[in-house]
Amino acid sequence: MHSSPTKESGHQHDNFEAFYNALETLLPSVGPAVICGDFNLPQPTSNSTYSRLSNNLSKRGFTQVVDQATHLQGNILDLLFLRTKNNHIWSLHHPYYSDHDAICVII
């Protein structure tokens, strides 16, 4: 659903707004929900796209739970946002064919 902008494009703000607006139309307003994927959004600076996404989803009851680097060069680029009252278990899987870890979650 989202394509990270290239550094040359200069349209990161527009891409974020379009992505978040599309995401809002898909999300149920209440109840459990999961958003997971390779966002390629390095964390965090106070004015970063990651912070904007995290803050907006937090207002909708989501928590980003990944707290370990998911990329070989460090940083958390793959995110798991949960809105659930149920217990959950998550872990990282290290596939040999990628420089990103896969997020596995049981809810």
PDB file of C-alpha atoms in Angstrom:
ATOM      1  CA  MET A   1       0.000   0.000   0.000  1.00  0.00           C
ATOM      2  CA  HIS A   2       2.930   2.345   0.571  1.00  0.00           C
ATOM      3  CA  SER A   3       6.015   3.041  -1.457  1.00  0.00           C
ATOM      4  CA  SER A   4       8.788   4.787   0.426  1.00  0.00           C
ATOM      5  CA  PRO A   5       9.958   7.865  -1.437  1.00  0.00           C
ATOM      6  CA  THR A   6      13.421   8.055  -2.841  1.00  0.00           C
ATOM      7  CA  LYS A   7      15.730  10.727  -1.491  1.00  0.00           C
ATOM      8  CA  GLU A   8      15.632  12.446  -4.860  1.00  0.00           C
ATOM      9  CA  SER A   9      11.841  12.703  -5.021  1.00  0.00           C
ATOM     10  CA  GLY A  10      11.458  15.285  -2.271  1.00  0.00           C
ATOM     11  CA  HIS A  11       7.833  14.258  -1.816  1.00  0.00           C
ATOM     12  CA  GLN A  12       8.087  12.417   1.484  1.00  0.00           C
ATOM     13  CA  HIS A  13       5.506  14.682   3.157  1.00  0.00           C
ATOM     14  CA  ASP A  14       2.976  14.182   0.336  1.00  0.00           C
ATOM     15  CA  ASN A  15       3.585  10.429   0.297  1.00  0.00           C
ATOM     16  CA  PHE A  16       3.039  10.223   4.054  1.00  0.00           C
ATOM     17  CA  GLU A  17      -0.232  12.154   3.878  1.00  0.00           C
ATOM     18  CA  ALA A  18      -1.518   9.967   1.027  1.00  0.00           C
ATOM     19  CA  PHE A  19      -0.439   6.801   2.847  1.00  0.00           C
ATOM     20  CA  TYR A  20      -1.965   7.814   6.164  1.00  0.00           C
ATOM     21  CA  ASN A  21      -5.238   8.935   4.543  1.00  0.00           C
ATOM     22  CA  ALA A  22      -5.503   5.584   2.744  1.00  0.00           C
ATOM     23  CA  LEU A  23      -4.682   3.737   5.962  1.00  0.00           C
ATOM     24  CA  GLU A  24      -7.382   5.631   7.855  1.00  0.00           C
ATOM     25  CA  THR A  25     -10.015   4.469   5.352  1.00  0.00           C
ATOM     26  CA  LEU A  26      -9.010   0.834   5.939  1.00  0.00           C
ATOM     27  CA  LEU A  27      -8.818   0.877   9.732  1.00  0.00           C
ATOM     28  CA  PRO A  28     -11.836   0.010  11.821  1.00  0.00           C
ATOM     29  CA  SER A  29     -12.539   2.790  14.299  1.00  0.00           C
ATOM     30  CA  VAL A  30     -12.766   0.354  17.222  1.00  0.00           C
ATOM     31  CA  GLY A  31     -11.691  -3.159  18.040  1.00  0.00           C
ATOM     32  CA  PRO A  32      -8.500  -5.104  17.492  1.00  0.00           C
ATOM     33  CA  ALA A  33      -6.297  -4.327  14.506  1.00  0.00           C
ATOM     34  CA  VAL A  34      -2.763  -5.056  13.298  1.00  0.00           C
ATOM     35  CA  ILE A  35      -0.533  -2.942  11.059  1.00  0.00           C
ATOM     36  CA  CYS A  36       2.751  -4.587  10.162  1.00  0.00           C
ATOM     37  CA  GLY A  37       5.391  -4.216   7.507  1.00  0.00           C
ATOM     38  CA  ASP A  38       8.632  -2.843   6.158  1.00  0.00           C
ATOM     39  CA  PHE A  39       8.127   0.889   6.574  1.00  0.00           C
ATOM     40  CA  ASN A  40      11.782   1.879   6.050  1.00  0.00           C
ATOM     41  CA  LEU A  41      11.278   4.736   8.491  1.00  0.00           C
ATOM     42  CA  PRO A  42      14.374   5.168  10.664  1.00  0.00           C
ATOM     43  CA  GLN A  43      13.524   6.149  14.219  1.00  0.00           C
ATOM     44  CA  PRO A  44      13.130   8.573  15.880  1.00  0.00           C
ATOM     45  CA  THR A  45      13.633  12.240  15.630  1.00  0.00           C
ATOM     46  CA  SER A  46      10.964  14.508  17.029  1.00  0.00           C
ATOM     47  CA  ASN A  47       9.932  15.718  13.588  1.00  0.00           C
ATOM     48  CA  SER A  48      10.443  12.520  11.617  1.00  0.00           C
ATOM     49  CA  THR A  49       7.935  10.682   9.471  1.00  0.00           C
ATOM     50  CA  TYR A  50       8.231   7.775  11.927  1.00  0.00           C
ATOM     51  CA  SER A  51       7.218  10.052  14.813  1.00  0.00           C
ATOM     52  CA  ARG A  52       4.263  11.424  12.853  1.00  0.00           C
ATOM     53  CA  LEU A  53       3.049   7.927  12.003  1.00  0.00           C
ATOM     54  CA  SER A  54       3.565   6.627  15.533  1.00  0.00           C
ATOM     55  CA  ASN A  55       1.830   9.641  17.112  1.00  0.00           C
ATOM     56  CA  ASN A  56      -1.138   9.460  14.741  1.00  0.00           C
ATOM     57  CA  LEU A  57      -1.619   5.748  15.341  1.00  0.00           C
ATOM     58  CA  SER A  58      -1.165   6.164  19.088  1.00  0.00           C
ATOM     59  CA  LYS A  59      -4.137   8.550  19.071  1.00  0.00           C
ATOM     60  CA  ARG A  60      -6.139   5.702  17.496  1.00  0.00           C
ATOM     61  CA  GLY A  61      -5.105   3.282  20.266  1.00  0.00           C
ATOM     62  CA  PHE A  62      -2.155   1.559  18.572  1.00  0.00           C
ATOM     63  CA  THR A  63       1.185   0.679  20.144  1.00  0.00           C
ATOM     64  CA  GLN A  64       4.359   0.001  18.158  1.00  0.00           C
ATOM     65  CA  VAL A  65       5.878  -3.037  19.849  1.00  0.00           C
ATOM     66  CA  VAL A  66       9.119  -3.811  17.977  1.00  0.00           C
ATOM     67  CA  ASP A  67      12.036  -2.702  20.144  1.00  0.00           C
ATOM     68  CA  GLN A  68      14.968  -4.470  18.447  1.00  0.00           C
ATOM     69  CA  ALA A  69      16.821  -3.673  15.241  1.00  0.00           C
ATOM     70  CA  THR A  70      15.201  -5.334  12.228  1.00  0.00           C
ATOM     71  CA  HIS A  71      17.901  -4.467   9.689  1.00  0.00           C
ATOM     72  CA  LEU A  72      21.423  -5.854   9.359  1.00  0.00           C
ATOM     73  CA  GLN A  73      22.908  -2.361   9.647  1.00  0.00           C
ATOM     74  CA  GLY A  74      20.820  -1.616  12.743  1.00  0.00           C
ATOM     75  CA  ASN A  75      17.675   0.438  13.281  1.00  0.00           C
ATOM     76  CA  ILE A  76      14.063  -0.615  13.468  1.00  0.00           C
ATOM     77  CA  LEU A  77      12.742  -0.355   9.913  1.00  0.00           C
ATOM     78  CA  ASP A  78      10.038  -3.033  10.165  1.00  0.00           C
ATOM     79  CA  LEU A  79       7.161  -2.064  12.423  1.00  0.00           C
ATOM     80  CA  LEU A  80       4.303  -3.814  14.222  1.00  0.00           C
ATOM     81  CA  PHE A  81       1.478  -1.618  15.469  1.00  0.00           C
ATOM     82  CA  LEU A  82      -1.148  -3.400  17.577  1.00  0.00           C
ATOM     83  CA  ARG A  83      -4.496  -2.311  18.909  1.00  0.00           C
ATOM     84  CA  THR A  84      -5.646  -5.193  21.052  1.00  0.00           C
ATOM     85  CA  LYS A  85      -6.446  -5.981  24.648  1.00  0.00           C
ATOM     86  CA  ASN A  86      -5.352  -9.586  24.147  1.00  0.00           C
ATOM     87  CA  ASN A  87      -1.917 -10.801  25.092  1.00  0.00           C
ATOM     88  CA  HIS A  88       0.472 -11.104  22.209  1.00  0.00           C
ATOM     89  CA  ILE A  89       3.825 -12.717  21.552  1.00  0.00           C
ATOM     90  CA  TRP A  90       6.153 -11.461  18.860  1.00  0.00           C
ATOM     91  CA  SER A  91       9.608 -12.374  17.683  1.00  0.00           C
ATOM     92  CA  LEU A  92      11.977 -11.675  14.831  1.00  0.00           C
ATOM     93  CA  HIS A  93      12.808 -14.274  12.207  1.00  0.00           C
ATOM     94  CA  HIS A  94      16.090 -13.892  10.324  1.00  0.00           C
ATOM     95  CA  PRO A  95      15.606 -15.095   6.732  1.00  0.00           C
ATOM     96  CA  TYR A  96      18.856 -15.763   4.885  1.00  0.00           C
ATOM     97  CA  TYR A  97      17.652 -13.985   1.739  1.00  0.00           C
ATOM     98  CA  SER A  98      16.968 -10.521   3.179  1.00  0.00           C
ATOM     99  CA  ASP A  99      18.736  -7.742   5.025  1.00  0.00           C
ATOM    100  CA  HIS A 100      15.512  -7.232   7.018  1.00  0.00           C
ATOM    101  CA  ASP A 101      14.134  -9.463   9.744  1.00  0.00           C
ATOM    102  CA  ALA A 102      10.592 -10.758   9.497  1.00  0.00           C
ATOM    103  CA  ILE A 103       8.182 -10.021  12.338  1.00  0.00           C
ATOM    104  CA  CYS A 104       6.217 -12.999  13.632  1.00  0.00           C
ATOM    105  CA  VAL A 105       3.265 -12.320  15.933  1.00  0.00           C
ATOM    106  CA  ILE A 106       0.714 -14.454  17.763  1.00  0.00           C
ATOM    107  CA  ILE A 107      -2.368 -12.729  19.120  1.00  0.00           C
TER     108      ILE A 107
END
